[in-house]
Short mmCIF file of C-alpha atoms in Angstrom, two decimals:
data_model
loop_
_atom_site.label_atom_id
_atom_site.label_comp_id
_atom_site.label_asym_id
_atom_site.label_seq_id
_atom_site.Cartn_x
_atom_site.Cartn_y
_atom_site.Cartn_z
CA MET A 277 93.80 96.92 173.89
CA ASP A 278 92.07 95.18 171.02
CA ALA A 279 88.72 93.85 172.22
CA SER A 280 86.33 91.51 170.51
CA LEU A 281 82.77 92.20 171.62
CA VAL A 282 80.55 89.17 172.02
CA CYS A 283 77.46 89.82 169.91
CA ARG A 284 74.78 89.26 172.52
CA TYR A 285 73.84 92.88 173.17
CA GLN A 286 70.06 92.30 172.93
CA CYS A 287 70.08 88.85 174.49
CA ALA A 288 67.82 88.44 177.51
CA PHE A 289 65.35 85.88 178.71
CA GLU A 290 62.55 88.19 177.59
CA THR A 291 63.79 88.49 174.01
CA PHE A 292 64.31 84.75 173.66
CA ALA A 293 60.88 84.04 175.12
CA ALA A 294 59.32 86.40 172.57
CA ALA A 295 61.05 84.36 169.83
CA GLY A 296 59.62 81.11 171.21
CA HIS A 297 62.71 79.85 173.04
CA SER A 298 62.72 78.35 176.52
CA ARG A 299 64.83 79.65 179.40
CA GLU A 300 67.16 76.68 178.95
CA ASP A 301 67.57 77.58 175.27
CA ALA A 302 68.38 81.16 176.21
CA VAL A 303 71.10 80.12 178.67
CA ARG A 304 72.66 77.72 176.16
CA ILE A 305 72.66 80.26 173.31
CA MET A 306 74.05 83.10 175.43
CA ARG A 307 76.91 80.97 176.72
CA LYS A 308 77.61 79.65 173.24
CA SER A 309 78.13 83.21 171.98
CA VAL A 310 81.11 83.50 174.34
CA LYS A 311 82.49 80.12 173.30
CA LEU A 312 82.30 81.06 169.63
CA ALA A 313 84.23 84.27 170.30
CA HIS A 314 86.82 82.31 172.26
CA GLU A 315 87.13 79.79 169.41
CA ALA A 316 87.80 82.64 166.97
CA ARG A 317 90.46 84.00 169.32
CA ARG A 318 92.03 80.54 169.71
CA ARG A 319 92.31 80.16 165.94
CA PHE A 320 93.96 83.57 165.73
CA TRP A 321 96.42 82.60 168.46
CA GLU A 322 97.26 79.34 166.68
CA GLY A 323 97.49 80.88 163.23
CA GLY A 324 101.15 81.63 163.72
CA GLN A 325 101.05 85.08 162.09
CA ALA A 326 100.51 87.24 165.17
CA ALA A 327 103.24 88.38 167.53
CA ASP A 328 102.97 87.51 171.22
CA ARG A 329 102.02 91.10 172.06
CA GLU A 330 99.19 91.05 169.51
CA LYS A 331 97.94 87.76 170.88
CA ARG A 332 97.81 89.14 174.42
CA ALA A 333 95.93 92.20 173.17
CA VAL A 334 92.93 90.21 171.94
CA LYS A 335 90.30 90.43 174.68
CA ILE A 336 86.73 89.22 174.81
CA ALA A 337 84.31 91.85 176.11
CA LEU A 338 80.86 90.64 177.06
CA SER A 339 78.45 93.13 175.53
CA MET A 340 75.45 93.81 177.79
CA GLY A 341 72.81 96.11 176.39
CA PRO A 342 70.37 98.14 178.49
CA PHE A 343 66.86 97.00 179.35
CA GLY A 344 65.67 99.24 176.53
CA ALA A 345 67.37 97.00 173.97
CA THR A 346 64.88 94.23 174.78
CA LEU A 347 61.84 96.40 174.00
CA SER A 348 60.03 96.90 170.70
CA PRO A 349 60.63 99.49 169.47
CA ALA A 350 64.04 99.53 171.14
CA GLN A 351 64.55 102.22 173.75
CA GLU A 352 68.33 102.66 174.06
CA PHE A 353 68.09 106.27 172.91
CA ASP A 354 64.95 107.42 174.77
CA GLY A 355 64.72 105.26 177.91
CA LEU A 356 60.94 104.97 177.71
CA TYR A 357 60.53 101.95 179.98
CA PRO A 358 57.17 100.45 181.00
CA PRO A 359 56.32 99.89 184.69
CA PRO A 360 57.86 98.69 186.91
CA TYR A 361 61.08 99.54 185.04
CA GLY A 362 60.02 103.09 184.29
CA PRO A 363 57.05 105.49 184.43
CA LYS A 364 55.49 104.38 181.12
CA GLY A 365 56.32 102.63 177.90
CA TYR A 366 56.61 104.15 174.47
CA THR A 367 53.38 105.26 172.83
CA THR A 368 52.47 106.66 169.42
CA ASP A 369 49.41 108.42 170.85
CA SER A 370 49.99 112.13 170.24
CA GLU A 371 47.76 113.01 173.20
CA ASP A 372 49.60 110.72 175.63
CA ARG A 373 53.03 112.21 176.21
CA ASN A 374 56.11 109.97 176.25
CA MET A 375 58.29 110.43 179.33
CA ASN A 376 61.20 108.69 181.02
CA ALA A 377 61.20 110.47 184.38
CA PHE A 378 59.06 109.93 187.46
CA PRO A 379 57.24 112.89 189.08
CA ASP A 380 59.14 114.63 191.87
CA THR A 381 56.70 113.47 194.52
CA VAL A 382 56.85 110.99 197.38
CA GLU A 383 55.07 108.43 195.24
CA GLY A 384 57.31 109.21 192.28
CA GLN A 385 60.39 108.69 194.41
CA ARG A 386 59.02 105.37 195.63
CA LEU A 387 58.35 104.22 192.07
CA ALA A 388 61.82 105.36 190.95
CA ALA A 389 63.42 103.33 193.76
CA GLU A 390 61.32 100.31 192.75
CA SER A 391 62.41 100.70 189.13
CA ILE A 392 66.07 100.61 190.18
CA GLU A 393 65.46 97.35 192.03
CA LYS A 394 63.71 95.78 189.04
CA LEU A 395 66.42 96.91 186.62
CA ALA A 396 69.07 95.52 188.99
CA GLU A 397 67.27 92.16 188.95
CA PHE A 398 67.20 92.25 185.15
CA HIS A 399 70.94 92.90 184.82
CA PHE A 400 71.93 90.50 187.58
CA GLY A 401 69.93 87.68 185.99
CA ARG A 402 71.86 88.03 182.75
CA LEU A 403 75.22 88.28 184.50
CA GLN A 404 74.45 85.06 186.35
CA VAL A 405 74.06 83.20 183.06
CA PHE A 406 77.78 83.62 182.41
CA ALA A 407 79.19 83.75 185.93
CA ASP A 408 77.47 80.52 186.98
CA ASP A 409 79.40 78.56 184.35
CA ALA A 410 83.09 78.55 185.31
CA GLU A 411 84.31 77.65 181.82
CA THR A 412 82.37 80.47 180.17
CA TRP A 413 83.35 83.02 182.80
CA GLU A 414 87.03 82.17 182.38
CA MET A 415 86.84 83.01 178.66
CA ILE A 416 85.55 86.54 179.34
CA ASP A 417 88.06 89.34 179.93
CA LEU A 418 85.79 92.38 180.26
CA VAL A 419 82.11 93.22 180.70
CA ALA A 420 80.72 96.15 178.72
CA PHE A 421 77.35 97.63 179.69
CA GLU A 422 76.55 99.68 176.60
CA THR A 423 74.21 102.44 175.44
CA VAL A 424 72.64 102.99 178.85
CA PRO A 425 70.18 105.92 178.61
CA LEU A 426 69.13 106.47 182.24
CA SER A 427 71.01 107.39 185.42
CA ARG A 428 68.76 105.13 187.49
CA GLU A 429 69.68 102.20 185.22
CA ILE A 430 73.34 103.02 185.88
CA LYS A 431 72.62 102.73 189.60
CA ALA A 432 70.84 99.43 188.96
CA ILE A 433 73.82 98.07 187.03
CA ARG A 434 76.14 98.97 189.88
CA ARG A 435 73.86 97.15 192.31
CA ALA A 436 73.77 94.10 190.06
CA VAL A 437 77.57 94.01 189.76
CA GLY A 438 77.90 94.48 193.50
CA LYS A 439 75.65 91.49 194.14
CA LEU A 440 77.63 89.45 191.62
CA GLN A 441 80.92 90.42 193.26
CA ARG A 442 79.67 89.19 196.61
CA GLU A 443 78.55 85.88 195.12
CA LEU A 444 81.81 85.37 193.24
CA ALA A 445 83.88 86.25 196.32
CA GLY A 446 82.14 83.43 198.15
CA ARG A 447 83.34 81.05 195.45
CA GLY A 448 86.86 82.47 195.37
CA THR A 449 86.30 83.91 191.88
CA GLU A 450 87.15 87.43 190.74
CA THR A 451 84.86 89.87 188.97
CA LYS A 452 85.94 91.05 185.53
CA ARG A 453 86.83 94.64 184.76
CA TRP A 454 83.68 96.37 183.58
CA TRP A 455 82.51 99.67 182.16
CA VAL A 456 79.26 101.49 181.55
CA SER A 457 78.84 103.46 178.34
CA THR A 458 76.10 106.12 178.25
CA VAL A 459 74.28 107.55 175.23
CA TRP A 460 74.35 111.13 173.96
CA PRO A 461 72.58 111.02 170.55
CA ASP A 462 72.18 114.80 170.23
CA GLY A 463 74.97 115.73 172.62
CA ARG A 464 72.56 115.47 175.55
CA CYS A 465 71.50 112.67 177.86
CA PRO A 466 68.00 111.48 176.86
CA GLU A 467 66.83 111.35 180.49
CA GLU A 468 64.64 114.15 181.86
CA ARG A 469 65.04 115.38 185.43
CA ARG A 470 61.27 115.40 185.73
CA PRO A 471 58.44 114.88 183.21
CA GLY A 472 58.71 117.62 180.62
CA GLY A 473 61.76 119.13 182.33
CA ASP A 474 65.40 119.71 181.45
CA ARG A 475 67.71 116.86 180.54
CA VAL A 476 70.05 115.30 183.06
CA SER A 477 73.53 116.87 182.84
CA PRO A 478 76.84 115.04 182.19
CA ARG A 479 77.82 115.76 185.79
CA GLU A 480 74.67 114.03 187.06
CA VAL A 481 75.41 111.02 184.86
CA VAL A 482 78.97 110.84 186.19
CA HIS A 483 77.54 111.15 189.71
CA ALA A 484 75.41 108.05 189.07
CA LEU A 485 78.47 106.27 187.68
CA LEU A 486 81.04 107.13 190.31
CA ASP A 487 79.58 108.51 193.52
CA GLU A 488 80.76 106.47 196.48
CA ASP A 489 79.90 108.55 199.53
CA GLY A 490 78.04 105.63 201.07
CA ALA A 491 74.67 107.36 201.06
CA GLY A 492 71.34 106.21 199.72
CA THR A 493 71.25 104.17 196.55
CA PHE A 494 75.05 104.10 196.24
CA GLN A 495 75.72 102.32 199.52
CA GLY A 496 77.81 99.21 199.00
CA THR A 497 77.88 99.47 195.21
CA PRO A 498 81.13 99.21 193.24
CA ARG A 499 82.40 101.78 190.79
CA PRO A 500 82.95 100.67 187.19
CA TRP A 501 86.49 100.52 185.87
CA GLY A 502 85.46 102.69 182.94
CA ILE A 503 82.79 105.23 182.09
CA GLY A 504 81.79 105.87 178.52
CA ILE A 505 80.38 108.20 175.91
CA ASN A 506 78.56 106.41 173.13
CA CYS A 507 76.15 107.04 170.26
CA THR A 508 77.04 110.62 169.46
CA SER A 509 78.79 112.50 166.68
CA LEU A 510 82.21 114.09 166.57
CA ASP A 511 80.52 117.49 166.80
CA HIS A 512 79.47 116.74 170.37
CA LEU A 513 82.50 114.78 171.59
CA ALA A 514 84.84 117.61 172.62
CA PRO A 515 82.48 119.35 175.11
CA LEU A 516 81.32 116.00 176.47
CA LEU A 517 84.91 114.90 177.09
CA ILE A 518 85.59 118.11 178.99
CA GLU A 519 82.49 117.72 181.15
CA PHE A 520 83.14 114.04 181.80
CA THR A 521 86.76 114.72 182.73
CA ASN A 522 85.95 117.59 185.10
CA ALA A 523 83.13 115.68 186.77
CA THR A 524 85.20 112.51 187.08
CA CYS A 525 88.05 114.38 188.74
CA SER A 526 85.68 115.80 191.34
CA PHE A 527 84.46 112.30 192.24
CA SER A 528 87.95 110.80 192.17
CA SER A 529 89.72 113.22 194.49
CA SER A 530 90.55 110.41 196.92
CA ALA A 531 92.19 108.29 194.23
CA SER A 532 95.57 108.76 192.61
CA GLN A 533 94.07 108.07 189.22
CA ALA A 534 90.60 108.29 187.81
CA ASP A 535 88.71 105.60 186.00
CA GLY A 536 89.04 104.46 182.42
CA LEU A 537 87.33 106.30 179.61
CA ALA A 538 85.42 104.40 176.92
CA CYS A 539 84.37 106.19 173.75
CA GLY A 540 82.26 104.79 170.93
CA LEU A 541 81.05 107.13 168.25
CA SER A 542 78.20 106.86 165.79
CA GLU A 543 79.01 109.14 162.87
CA TRP A 544 75.62 109.57 161.19
CA ARG A 545 76.86 112.42 159.02
CA ARG A 546 80.13 111.24 157.53
CA TYR A 547 82.78 113.92 157.06
CA VAL A 548 84.49 111.77 154.45
CA ARG A 549 83.60 108.48 152.84
CA VAL A 550 86.88 106.82 153.80
CA GLY A 551 87.81 105.91 157.32
CA ASP A 552 91.01 107.92 157.85
CA GLY A 553 89.33 111.36 157.94
CA TRP A 554 86.91 110.20 160.62
CA ALA A 555 89.67 108.50 162.59
CA LEU A 556 91.99 111.54 162.43
CA ARG A 557 89.35 113.94 163.74
CA TYR A 558 88.24 111.44 166.38
CA TRP A 559 91.80 110.85 167.58
CA GLU A 560 92.52 114.57 167.87
CA PHE A 561 89.73 114.82 170.43
CA VAL A 562 90.72 111.72 172.39
CA LYS A 563 94.52 111.88 172.44
CA THR A 564 94.61 114.49 175.21
CA ALA A 565 92.83 112.05 177.51
CA VAL A 566 95.28 109.32 176.45
CA GLU A 567 98.35 111.46 177.05
CA ASP A 568 97.22 112.83 180.41
CA GLY A 569 97.74 109.76 182.57
CA SER A 570 96.89 111.73 185.73
CA VAL A 571 93.20 111.87 184.74
CA TRP A 572 92.34 108.56 183.11
CA SER A 573 93.90 105.22 183.94
CA GLY A 574 93.24 104.00 180.40
CA VAL A 575 91.21 104.74 177.30
CA VAL A 576 89.12 102.47 175.08
CA VAL A 577 88.11 103.90 171.71
CA GLY A 578 85.88 102.47 169.01
CA GLY A 579 82.75 103.07 167.01
CA CYS A 580 79.14 101.99 166.96
CA CYS A 581 76.32 102.24 164.41
CA ARG A 582 77.44 103.03 160.85
CA THR A 583 81.10 102.73 161.81
CA GLY A 584 82.53 100.28 159.32
CA PRO A 585 85.73 98.24 159.03
CA ALA A 586 87.52 101.05 157.19
CA GLU A 587 86.93 103.48 160.05
CA ILE A 588 87.98 101.00 162.75
CA GLU A 589 91.12 100.02 160.81
CA ALA A 590 92.05 103.68 160.36
CA LEU A 591 91.45 104.40 164.05
CA ALA A 592 93.56 101.39 165.06
CA ASP A 593 96.37 102.62 162.81
CA ARG A 594 96.13 106.06 164.37
CA VAL A 595 96.37 104.61 167.88
CA ARG A 596 99.36 102.43 166.96
CA ASP A 597 101.14 105.43 165.45
CA LYS A 598 100.58 107.72 168.43
CA VAL A 599 100.75 105.46 171.45
CA SER A 600 104.01 103.83 172.51
CA THR A 601 104.23 100.43 174.15
CA SER A 602 104.68 102.11 177.53
CA SER A 603 101.53 104.20 177.23
CA ASP A 604 98.59 103.94 179.63
CA LEU A 605 96.31 102.98 176.73
CA LYS A 606 95.53 99.46 177.90
#
């Protein structure tokens, strides 16, 4: 699958308001970003140089950043959210410790539950911008929630999508396939289990993504089509893939096939200056997941910060060389 991400990752009513735009302006601009992507796709379709299969492969993925992307400084990689979205916002005061976890107390649990509700409202409000306009929604093929740093924000996203699904079902409209990509900048999740404690494990992140036992915060919430690893280096990818795969299998025992896997790497320390070396090493890690169709129903691969056109072109060439037309890479 070739996907064109709509560049509206940081778009939210809050960010537009900070720039002096009204709510009406924000809605118009966000919807226009989808229409511009669709216009680019239409021109490609009508250019006459692409085969039918290549035309069908061009998808528009609506890029939805985390709440942290609306903050200044941005908090995709630390998850330091101000109340009521988190325990406290980012501070430069050396005597006032930054933290992204609530205390393990009754009050802390209450505040954590409240933060999930507020984050769900944030994500649902943005989804509504696109879903409430039938023409815009029709142009979108996929929804990508990207660089999510906190397990409780994952739960909030699932709640928001669940609410959207119920609204769309009442209109006779289907929800798009969607995934959630989580961040691992140093090979670890940035979220702490408690203030000053250990980091949340990959298994705990997958639990937030996939658990469907009907208990607590997961009741009535849908599972994403895909779960993702983003914002990490190739050095950390192999162990993360193993942990994600093992954890996903344990939560997918009732299904014949697990969910899709989305990978986006940020190679801050380039192994080579040209794209093919990066793509070759990347593909060696990912191809096992592609070839084992019993684990993942599909795989999406790409890059993020500092990944340039040369790297993406080399990765696309690698995928085309290794994956046949009958593969589960969709």
